Short mmCIF file of C-alpha atoms and ligand atoms in Angstrom, two decimals:
data_model
loop_
_atom_site.label_atom_id
_atom_site.label_comp_id
_atom_site.label_asym_id
_atom_site.label_seq_id
_atom_site.Cartn_x
_atom_site.Cartn_y
_atom_site.Cartn_z
CA MET I 295 156.75 234.05 26.22
CA GLN I 296 154.79 232.62 29.13
CA THR I 297 155.25 234.74 32.23
CA LEU I 298 156.01 233.00 35.49
CA PRO I 299 154.65 231.80 37.86
CA LEU I 300 152.67 229.42 35.69
CA LYS I 301 148.94 229.99 35.95
CA ILE I 302 146.97 226.77 35.99
CA ASN I 303 143.30 226.49 35.16
CA SER I 304 141.57 227.44 38.40
CA ARG I 305 139.55 224.23 38.64
CA VAL I 306 142.46 221.93 37.97
CA ALA I 307 144.63 223.91 40.40
CA THR I 308 142.41 222.84 43.31
CA VAL I 309 142.51 219.13 42.53
CA VAL I 310 144.21 216.84 45.00
CA GLY I 311 146.05 213.78 43.64
CA SER I 312 144.61 210.32 44.29
CA SER I 313 146.03 208.94 47.55
CA THR I 314 144.79 205.43 46.75
CA LEU I 315 146.78 205.39 43.52
CA ALA I 316 149.79 207.13 45.09
CA ILE I 317 150.12 204.78 48.07
CA THR I 318 149.49 201.71 45.93
CA ALA I 319 152.26 202.89 43.60
CA LYS I 320 154.56 203.48 46.56
CA ALA I 321 153.90 199.98 47.92
CA LYS I 322 154.61 198.46 44.50
CA GLU I 323 157.80 200.50 44.22
CA LEU I 324 159.05 199.31 47.63
CA LYS I 325 158.25 195.75 46.62
CA SER I 326 160.22 196.11 43.40
CA LYS I 327 163.21 197.17 45.52
CA GLY I 328 163.00 193.84 47.31
CA ILE I 329 161.27 195.12 50.45
CA ASP I 330 158.74 192.68 51.88
CA VAL I 331 155.71 194.98 51.82
CA VAL I 332 152.22 193.79 52.69
CA ASN I 333 149.98 195.78 50.40
CA PHE I 334 146.62 196.54 51.99
CA ALA I 335 146.39 199.74 49.93
CA ALA I 336 145.50 198.45 46.49
CA GLY I 337 141.85 198.78 45.58
CA GLU I 338 142.01 196.06 42.96
CA PRO I 339 141.47 192.31 42.95
CA ASP I 340 144.76 190.41 42.93
CA PHE I 341 143.40 187.57 40.74
CA ASP I 342 144.46 187.26 37.17
CA THR I 343 141.82 188.08 34.55
CA PRO I 344 140.06 184.77 33.74
CA PRO I 345 141.58 182.92 30.73
CA ALA I 346 138.45 183.00 28.53
CA ILE I 347 138.40 186.80 28.77
CA LYS I 348 142.07 187.09 27.90
CA ALA I 349 141.55 184.72 24.96
CA ALA I 350 138.78 186.95 23.59
CA ALA I 351 141.15 189.91 23.61
CA ILE I 352 143.86 187.93 21.83
CA ARG I 353 141.31 186.89 19.21
CA ALA I 354 140.31 190.54 18.79
CA ILE I 355 143.90 191.48 18.03
CA GLU I 356 144.41 188.56 15.67
CA ASN I 357 141.19 189.32 13.84
CA GLY I 358 142.23 192.91 13.33
CA PHE I 359 139.60 194.35 15.65
CA THR I 360 141.98 197.19 16.26
CA LYS I 361 140.23 200.27 14.89
CA TYR I 362 137.96 202.98 16.24
CA THR I 363 134.56 201.79 17.37
CA PRO I 364 131.54 204.02 17.98
CA SER I 365 132.54 206.46 20.71
CA THR I 366 129.98 204.98 23.11
CA GLY I 367 131.22 201.40 22.56
CA THR I 368 130.21 198.70 20.10
CA VAL I 369 126.54 197.89 19.68
CA GLU I 370 127.28 194.26 20.66
CA LEU I 371 128.83 195.33 23.95
CA ARG I 372 126.04 197.77 24.72
CA LYS I 373 123.51 195.03 23.97
CA ALA I 374 125.33 192.70 26.36
CA ILE I 375 125.30 195.44 29.02
CA ALA I 376 121.57 195.98 28.46
CA ALA I 377 121.07 192.23 28.88
CA LYS I 378 123.13 192.28 32.08
CA PHE I 379 121.01 195.10 33.51
CA LYS I 380 117.85 193.19 32.70
CA ARG I 381 119.11 189.86 34.03
CA ASP I 382 120.77 191.07 37.23
CA ASN I 383 119.02 194.31 38.07
CA GLN I 384 115.57 194.12 36.48
CA LEU I 385 116.43 197.29 34.60
CA GLU I 386 115.35 198.03 31.04
CA TYR I 387 117.96 200.10 29.22
CA SER I 388 118.26 200.27 25.47
CA PRO I 389 121.77 200.34 23.95
CA SER I 390 121.18 204.02 23.08
CA GLN I 391 120.95 204.78 26.81
CA ILE I 392 124.33 203.18 27.50
CA VAL I 393 127.81 204.68 27.18
CA VAL I 394 130.91 202.52 27.63
CA SER I 395 133.89 204.45 28.95
CA CYS I 396 137.51 203.95 30.01
CA GLY I 397 136.62 202.53 33.43
CA ALA I 398 133.76 203.32 35.78
CA LYS I 399 135.87 206.23 37.01
CA HIS I 400 135.62 207.77 33.57
CA SER I 401 131.87 207.07 33.44
CA ILE I 402 131.36 208.89 36.74
CA TYR I 403 133.60 211.74 35.66
CA ASN I 404 131.60 212.20 32.46
CA ILE I 405 128.25 212.23 34.24
CA ILE I 406 129.39 214.74 36.84
CA GLN I 407 130.75 217.02 34.13
CA VAL I 408 127.47 216.77 32.24
CA LEU I 409 125.14 217.33 35.20
CA ALA I 410 126.89 219.44 37.82
CA ASP I 411 127.42 223.12 37.15
CA GLU I 412 128.72 226.21 38.88
CA GLY I 413 126.27 227.41 41.49
CA GLU I 414 124.83 223.91 41.97
CA GLU I 415 125.36 221.49 44.84
CA VAL I 416 126.31 217.85 44.79
CA LEU I 417 125.43 215.79 47.87
CA LEU I 418 128.19 213.44 48.87
CA PRO I 419 127.84 210.98 51.76
CA SER I 420 131.10 210.57 53.67
CA PRO I 421 133.20 208.45 53.98
CA TYR I 422 133.39 208.66 50.20
CA TRP I 423 135.60 207.27 47.46
CA VAL I 424 138.55 209.62 46.89
CA SER I 425 137.73 210.65 43.34
CA TYR I 426 134.17 211.93 43.79
CA PRO I 427 134.95 215.30 45.38
CA GLU I 428 137.73 216.03 42.91
CA MET I 429 135.41 215.32 39.99
CA VAL I 430 132.82 217.68 41.44
CA LYS I 431 135.45 220.39 41.88
CA LEU I 432 136.48 219.96 38.26
CA ALA I 433 132.89 220.58 37.20
CA GLY I 434 132.88 223.80 39.23
CA ALA I 435 129.98 222.69 41.42
CA THR I 436 129.85 222.86 45.22
CA ILE I 437 130.18 219.75 47.39
CA ASN I 438 127.76 219.30 50.24
CA ILE I 439 129.05 216.52 52.50
CA LEU I 440 126.58 214.30 54.34
CA PRO I 441 128.65 212.91 57.21
CA THR I 442 127.87 209.44 58.52
CA SER I 443 129.28 207.44 61.39
CA ALA I 444 129.46 203.91 62.72
CA LYS I 445 126.17 204.61 64.50
CA THR I 446 124.25 204.52 61.20
CA HIS I 447 126.63 201.94 59.71
CA PHE I 448 128.12 204.72 57.60
CA LYS I 449 124.87 205.14 55.69
CA ILE I 450 122.89 208.31 55.17
CA THR I 451 119.29 208.38 56.25
CA ALA I 452 116.38 209.77 54.29
CA SER I 453 115.75 212.47 56.90
CA GLN I 454 119.41 213.55 56.83
CA LEU I 455 119.16 213.79 53.07
CA SER I 456 115.95 215.77 53.26
CA LYS I 457 117.43 218.29 55.68
CA ASN I 458 120.40 218.95 53.40
CA ILE I 459 118.52 219.67 50.21
CA THR I 460 118.56 223.29 49.12
CA ASP I 461 117.23 224.98 45.99
CA LYS I 462 120.70 224.49 44.52
CA THR I 463 120.91 220.73 45.04
CA LYS I 464 121.33 218.90 41.75
CA LEU I 465 122.85 215.51 42.35
CA LEU I 466 123.44 212.81 44.95
CA ILE I 467 126.26 210.28 44.66
CA LEU I 468 125.43 206.87 46.10
CA ASN I 469 127.89 203.99 46.31
CA SER I 470 126.63 200.65 47.59
CA PRO I 471 128.50 198.52 48.49
CA SER I 472 130.74 201.34 49.56
CA ASN I 473 134.38 202.05 49.07
CA PRO I 474 135.79 202.58 51.71
CA THR I 475 133.33 201.23 54.31
CA GLY I 476 131.99 198.05 52.68
CA MET I 477 128.46 198.95 53.77
CA LEU I 478 125.47 197.86 51.71
CA TYR I 479 122.15 199.73 51.64
CA SER I 480 119.07 197.56 52.03
CA LYS I 481 116.17 197.84 49.61
CA ASN I 482 114.11 199.58 52.25
CA GLU I 483 116.82 202.15 52.98
CA LEU I 484 117.16 202.88 49.28
CA GLU I 485 113.39 203.24 48.89
CA LEU I 486 113.31 205.92 51.58
CA ILE I 487 116.21 207.77 49.94
CA ALA I 488 114.56 207.43 46.54
CA GLU I 489 111.36 208.99 47.87
CA VAL I 490 113.27 212.11 48.92
CA CYS I 491 115.09 212.31 45.58
CA VAL I 492 111.86 212.02 43.60
CA LYS I 493 110.06 214.56 45.78
CA ASN I 494 112.85 217.08 45.22
CA GLY I 495 113.88 216.17 41.66
CA ILE I 496 117.46 215.27 42.63
CA PHE I 497 119.53 213.29 40.14
CA VAL I 498 121.42 210.29 41.48
CA ILE I 499 124.60 208.60 40.35
CA SER I 500 124.36 205.04 41.62
CA ASP I 501 127.89 203.65 41.60
CA GLU I 502 127.33 199.89 41.63
CA ILE I 503 130.87 198.82 40.78
CA TYR I 504 131.04 196.41 43.77
CA GLU I 505 127.61 194.90 43.10
CA LYS I 506 128.99 191.40 42.56
CA LEU I 507 131.09 191.44 45.69
CA ILE I 508 128.57 191.05 48.49
CA TYR I 509 129.00 188.38 51.12
CA ASP I 510 126.04 187.86 53.39
CA THR I 511 123.07 188.05 51.05
CA ASP I 512 122.28 187.49 47.41
CA GLN I 513 119.83 190.39 47.42
CA TYR I 514 121.24 193.38 45.62
CA THR I 515 119.03 196.35 44.87
CA SER I 516 119.85 198.59 41.98
CA PHE I 517 118.67 202.11 42.81
CA ALA I 518 117.07 202.77 39.40
CA SER I 519 114.93 199.63 39.76
CA LEU I 520 112.84 201.24 42.52
CA GLY I 521 110.28 202.80 40.20
CA LYS I 522 109.78 204.78 37.02
CA GLU I 523 110.34 208.18 38.64
CA VAL I 524 113.59 207.06 40.28
CA TYR I 525 114.68 205.44 37.03
CA ASP I 526 114.27 208.79 35.25
CA LEU I 527 116.54 210.52 37.77
CA THR I 528 119.24 207.85 38.03
CA ILE I 529 122.40 207.16 36.13
CA THR I 530 123.56 203.65 36.94
CA VAL I 531 127.31 203.03 36.82
CA ASN I 532 129.02 199.68 36.74
CA GLY I 533 132.00 198.04 35.06
CA VAL I 534 134.14 194.96 34.73
CA SER I 535 137.15 196.04 36.83
CA LYS I 536 136.16 194.56 40.17
CA ALA I 537 133.80 191.69 39.30
CA TYR I 538 136.07 190.16 36.65
CA SER I 539 139.44 191.30 37.93
CA MET I 540 139.95 193.53 34.91
CA THR I 541 141.18 196.80 36.43
CA GLY I 542 143.85 197.37 33.80
CA TRP I 543 141.55 196.88 30.83
CA ARG I 544 139.68 200.10 31.59
CA ILE I 545 136.08 199.32 30.78
CA GLY I 546 133.20 200.85 32.72
CA TYR I 547 129.73 201.82 31.68
CA ALA I 548 126.82 204.05 32.56
CA ALA I 549 123.14 203.95 31.69
CA GLY I 550 120.51 206.58 32.21
CA PRO I 551 118.02 208.92 30.58
CA GLU I 552 118.73 209.22 26.87
CA GLU I 553 119.11 213.00 26.92
CA ILE I 554 121.79 212.90 29.62
CA MET I 555 123.60 210.02 27.96
CA GLY I 556 123.57 211.99 24.71
CA TYR I 557 125.65 214.69 26.37
CA VAL I 558 127.95 212.04 27.87
CA ASN I 559 128.40 210.78 24.31
CA LYS I 560 129.35 214.26 23.06
CA LEU I 561 131.79 214.78 25.93
CA GLN I 562 133.43 211.45 25.19
CA ASP I 563 133.55 212.21 21.44
CA HIS I 564 135.80 215.15 22.20
CA SER I 565 137.93 213.62 24.93
CA THR I 566 138.80 209.92 24.71
CA SER I 567 136.55 208.68 21.84
CA ASN I 568 135.90 204.96 22.31
CA PRO I 569 137.53 202.86 25.03
CA ALA I 570 140.10 200.42 23.58
CA SER I 571 138.48 198.13 20.99
CA ILE I 572 140.35 195.10 22.34
CA SER I 573 139.23 195.74 25.91
CA GLN I 574 135.66 196.04 24.67
CA MET I 575 135.89 192.55 23.20
CA ALA I 576 137.26 191.26 26.50
CA ALA I 577 134.41 192.95 28.39
CA LEU I 578 131.86 191.44 26.01
CA GLN I 579 133.29 188.01 26.76
CA ALA I 580 133.19 188.73 30.51
CA LEU I 581 129.53 189.74 30.46
CA ASN I 582 128.62 186.60 28.52
CA GLU I 583 130.51 184.28 30.88
CA PRO I 584 128.54 182.16 33.36
CA GLU I 585 128.22 183.64 36.85
CA GLU I 586 130.54 180.89 38.25
CA ILE I 587 133.54 182.84 37.06
CA ILE I 588 132.64 185.56 39.59
CA ILE I 589 131.45 183.27 42.36
CA GLU I 590 134.83 181.63 42.87
CA MET I 591 136.52 185.00 43.38
CA ARG I 592 133.71 186.20 45.63
CA GLU I 593 133.98 183.13 47.84
CA GLU I 594 137.68 183.77 48.25
CA PHE I 595 137.06 187.43 49.11
CA LYS I 596 134.58 186.29 51.74
CA ARG I 597 137.16 183.97 53.33
CA ARG I 598 139.63 186.85 53.35
CA ARG I 599 137.10 189.19 54.92
CA ASP I 600 136.45 186.68 57.67
CA LEU I 601 140.15 186.22 58.21
CA ILE I 602 141.01 189.92 58.42
CA THR I 603 138.06 190.72 60.69
CA SER I 604 138.89 187.87 63.06
CA ALA I 605 142.48 189.14 63.24
CA PHE I 606 141.23 192.63 64.12
CA ASP I 607 138.88 191.18 66.72
CA ARG I 608 142.02 190.42 68.70
CA ILE I 609 143.16 194.06 68.64
CA PRO I 610 141.10 195.93 71.24
CA GLU I 611 142.52 199.35 70.32
CA VAL I 612 140.75 199.42 66.96
CA SER I 613 137.13 198.91 66.00
CA TYR I 614 135.34 198.24 62.76
CA ILE I 615 131.98 197.26 61.30
CA LYS I 616 132.10 194.02 59.38
CA PRO I 617 132.04 194.87 55.65
CA GLU I 618 129.07 193.41 53.81
CA GLY I 619 130.55 194.03 50.39
CA ALA I 620 133.54 195.34 48.40
CA PHE I 621 136.98 194.35 49.71
CA TYR I 622 137.83 196.98 52.28
CA LEU I 623 137.99 196.97 56.05
CA PHE I 624 137.48 200.44 57.49
CA CYS I 625 138.98 200.66 60.96
CA ASP I 626 138.58 203.29 63.62
CA VAL I 627 142.10 203.93 64.91
CA SER I 628 141.32 207.20 66.67
CA LYS I 629 142.27 205.76 70.07
CA LEU I 630 145.81 205.40 68.78
CA GLY I 631 146.27 208.92 67.46
CA VAL I 632 146.18 210.75 64.12
CA SER I 633 145.30 208.38 61.27
CA GLU I 634 147.59 209.97 58.67
CA ARG I 635 150.54 209.55 60.97
CA ILE I 636 149.53 206.00 61.86
CA ALA I 637 149.27 205.00 58.19
CA LYS I 638 152.67 206.52 57.49
CA GLN I 639 154.32 204.87 60.48
CA ILE I 640 152.85 201.45 59.78
CA LEU I 641 154.40 201.63 56.33
CA ASP I 642 157.73 202.99 57.55
CA ASP I 643 158.07 200.74 60.61
CA VAL I 644 156.58 197.39 59.57
CA ASN I 645 156.17 197.71 55.78
CA VAL I 646 152.40 197.44 55.70
CA ALA I 647 150.60 199.79 53.29
CA VAL I 648 147.17 201.09 54.34
CA ILE I 649 145.28 204.25 53.38
CA SER I 650 144.45 206.93 55.91
CA GLY I 651 140.77 207.77 56.24
CA ASP I 652 141.50 211.46 55.62
CA SER I 653 141.40 210.80 51.87
CA PHE I 654 137.87 209.46 52.26
CA GLY I 655 136.70 212.38 54.39
CA ALA I 656 137.07 210.28 57.55
CA PRO I 657 140.06 211.20 59.69
CA GLY I 658 140.59 208.75 62.55
CA PHE I 659 140.18 205.72 60.28
CA ILE I 660 142.40 203.60 58.08
CA ARG I 661 141.30 201.54 55.08
CA LEU I 662 142.72 198.07 54.49
CA SER I 663 142.07 196.34 51.20
CA PHE I 664 141.77 192.58 51.66
CA ALA I 665 142.28 191.96 47.95
CA THR I 666 145.43 190.07 48.78
CA SER I 667 146.18 186.45 49.68
CA ARG I 668 145.20 184.94 53.03
CA GLU I 669 148.85 184.34 53.75
CA ARG I 670 149.61 188.07 53.25
CA ILE I 671 146.57 189.02 55.33
CA GLN I 672 147.88 186.88 58.19
CA GLU I 673 151.33 188.38 57.90
CA GLY I 674 150.08 191.98 57.57
CA THR I 675 147.66 191.79 60.47
CA ARG I 676 150.35 190.16 62.62
CA ARG I 677 152.68 193.09 61.90
CA ILE I 678 149.96 195.67 62.59
CA ALA I 679 149.00 193.98 65.87
CA GLU I 680 152.62 194.01 66.98
CA TRP I 681 153.05 197.64 65.93
CA ILE I 682 149.96 198.63 67.89
CA LYS I 683 151.13 196.70 70.95
CA GLN I 684 154.38 198.63 70.94
CA HIS I 685 152.79 202.01 70.31
CA SER I 686 149.80 201.82 72.61
CA THR I 687 151.89 200.99 75.67
CA LYS I 688 154.31 203.87 75.13
N1 LIG U 861 133.86 203.58 41.99
C1 LIG U 861 134.44 203.12 43.09
C2 LIG U 861 133.70 203.25 44.37
C3 LIG U 861 135.69 202.52 43.05
O1 LIG U 861 136.26 202.07 44.17
C4 LIG U 861 136.37 202.42 41.82
C5 LIG U 861 137.73 201.77 41.79
N2 LIG U 861 138.74 202.57 41.37
C6 LIG U 861 135.72 202.93 40.68
C7 LIG U 861 134.47 203.50 40.80
C8 LIG U 861 136.34 202.93 39.33
O2 LIG U 861 136.67 201.70 38.83
P1 LIG U 861 137.25 201.53 37.37
O3 LIG U 861 137.54 202.88 36.83
O4 LIG U 861 138.47 200.69 37.51
O5 LIG U 861 136.17 200.84 36.58
N1 LIG U 862 139.11 202.17 43.57
C1 LIG U 862 140.39 201.74 44.00
C2 LIG U 862 140.71 202.34 45.36
O1 LIG U 862 139.92 203.05 45.92
C3 LIG U 862 141.48 201.92 42.99
C4 LIG U 862 142.26 203.18 43.00
C5 LIG U 862 141.51 204.34 42.48
O2 LIG U 862 141.15 204.32 41.30
O3 LIG U 862 141.26 205.23 43.27
O4 LIG U 862 141.75 202.07 45.89
#
């Protein structure tokens, strides 16, 4: 018989649950109880998946496309992904360099497990997306945080990167546009970072999941496109969750050097096998849709960004940098007190769900997702402003 206390695998035992998922679930639960919650926690578009994409999935079911596919995804889907990379990112990937997984989260997880090992370091710019450090811990590697601040628009610099490289450094995780800050690296900034990576032989995961959601430019630079040497060190991650409002379908993908992707393939063979066949058909449809299907949603996100930032402009106690991409506003609330407590109180007192910056390695901040209607943004910001008024005069 198992003796107590239960001994958990030492890597899993250190993992912290996902606060983004937990708070989103809590907000949904309160809503289902009839409480009028404004949900600024959810990191997912609120739009329905476009009808043509849903229709493709229904056709897949009706046509009996309901069996295992190759573990890495169907050849048709990988060809469509290769075409997307070429069209949008000037990147040449062959289908054999591409692995489709159960969401970009799964893609990133796989790559970290394949590349990062005990005794090796992974460089992680902070603020970071909640799941990165946990994935690194699960691989048994060490996390080396590169802190950033509003001063550098929450972006690392090449010299900061250089100074933090040791003989154990294996991998850098880049996310542009960023969750949670919404910051976008320029081509020039990426070139300087790429130079350091090439010089030191550092692999890079370029998480480009918010690529299609940028608001002030149509220039997006994919890290791997910066040259042959960078290409050979980069694994590019993207997916359909955010661009096509398909979070529940669970399709993400990664492309990189064939040898690395071969190990990702093996890992996936023995864990999930292929992502759902039906979702793959939906993703294929999405990638073959005209760009207009994305543009409409992006334009609406831009209007929401402008609305939420103008509301916060009227609250002098908090500051922010206008997000250039993604759908998050990252606010400095340090003048008001401890961010975890503020996030909790805003939910308890005025039923507005936000995520404390602590989960992103940035205490003193809160993250607000503006992937909700303009009407809810108006209501939520009104409640927050009132809450702050009451609490900052006490
Ligand atoms: N990367 C970042 C930065 C994200 O915010 C998300 C959203 N959860 C993901 C990856 C994963 O997206 P998904 O698994 O839904 O494709
Ligand atoms: N990426 C989203 C977020 O940060 C969804 C939740 C998650 O997967 O963490 O809120």
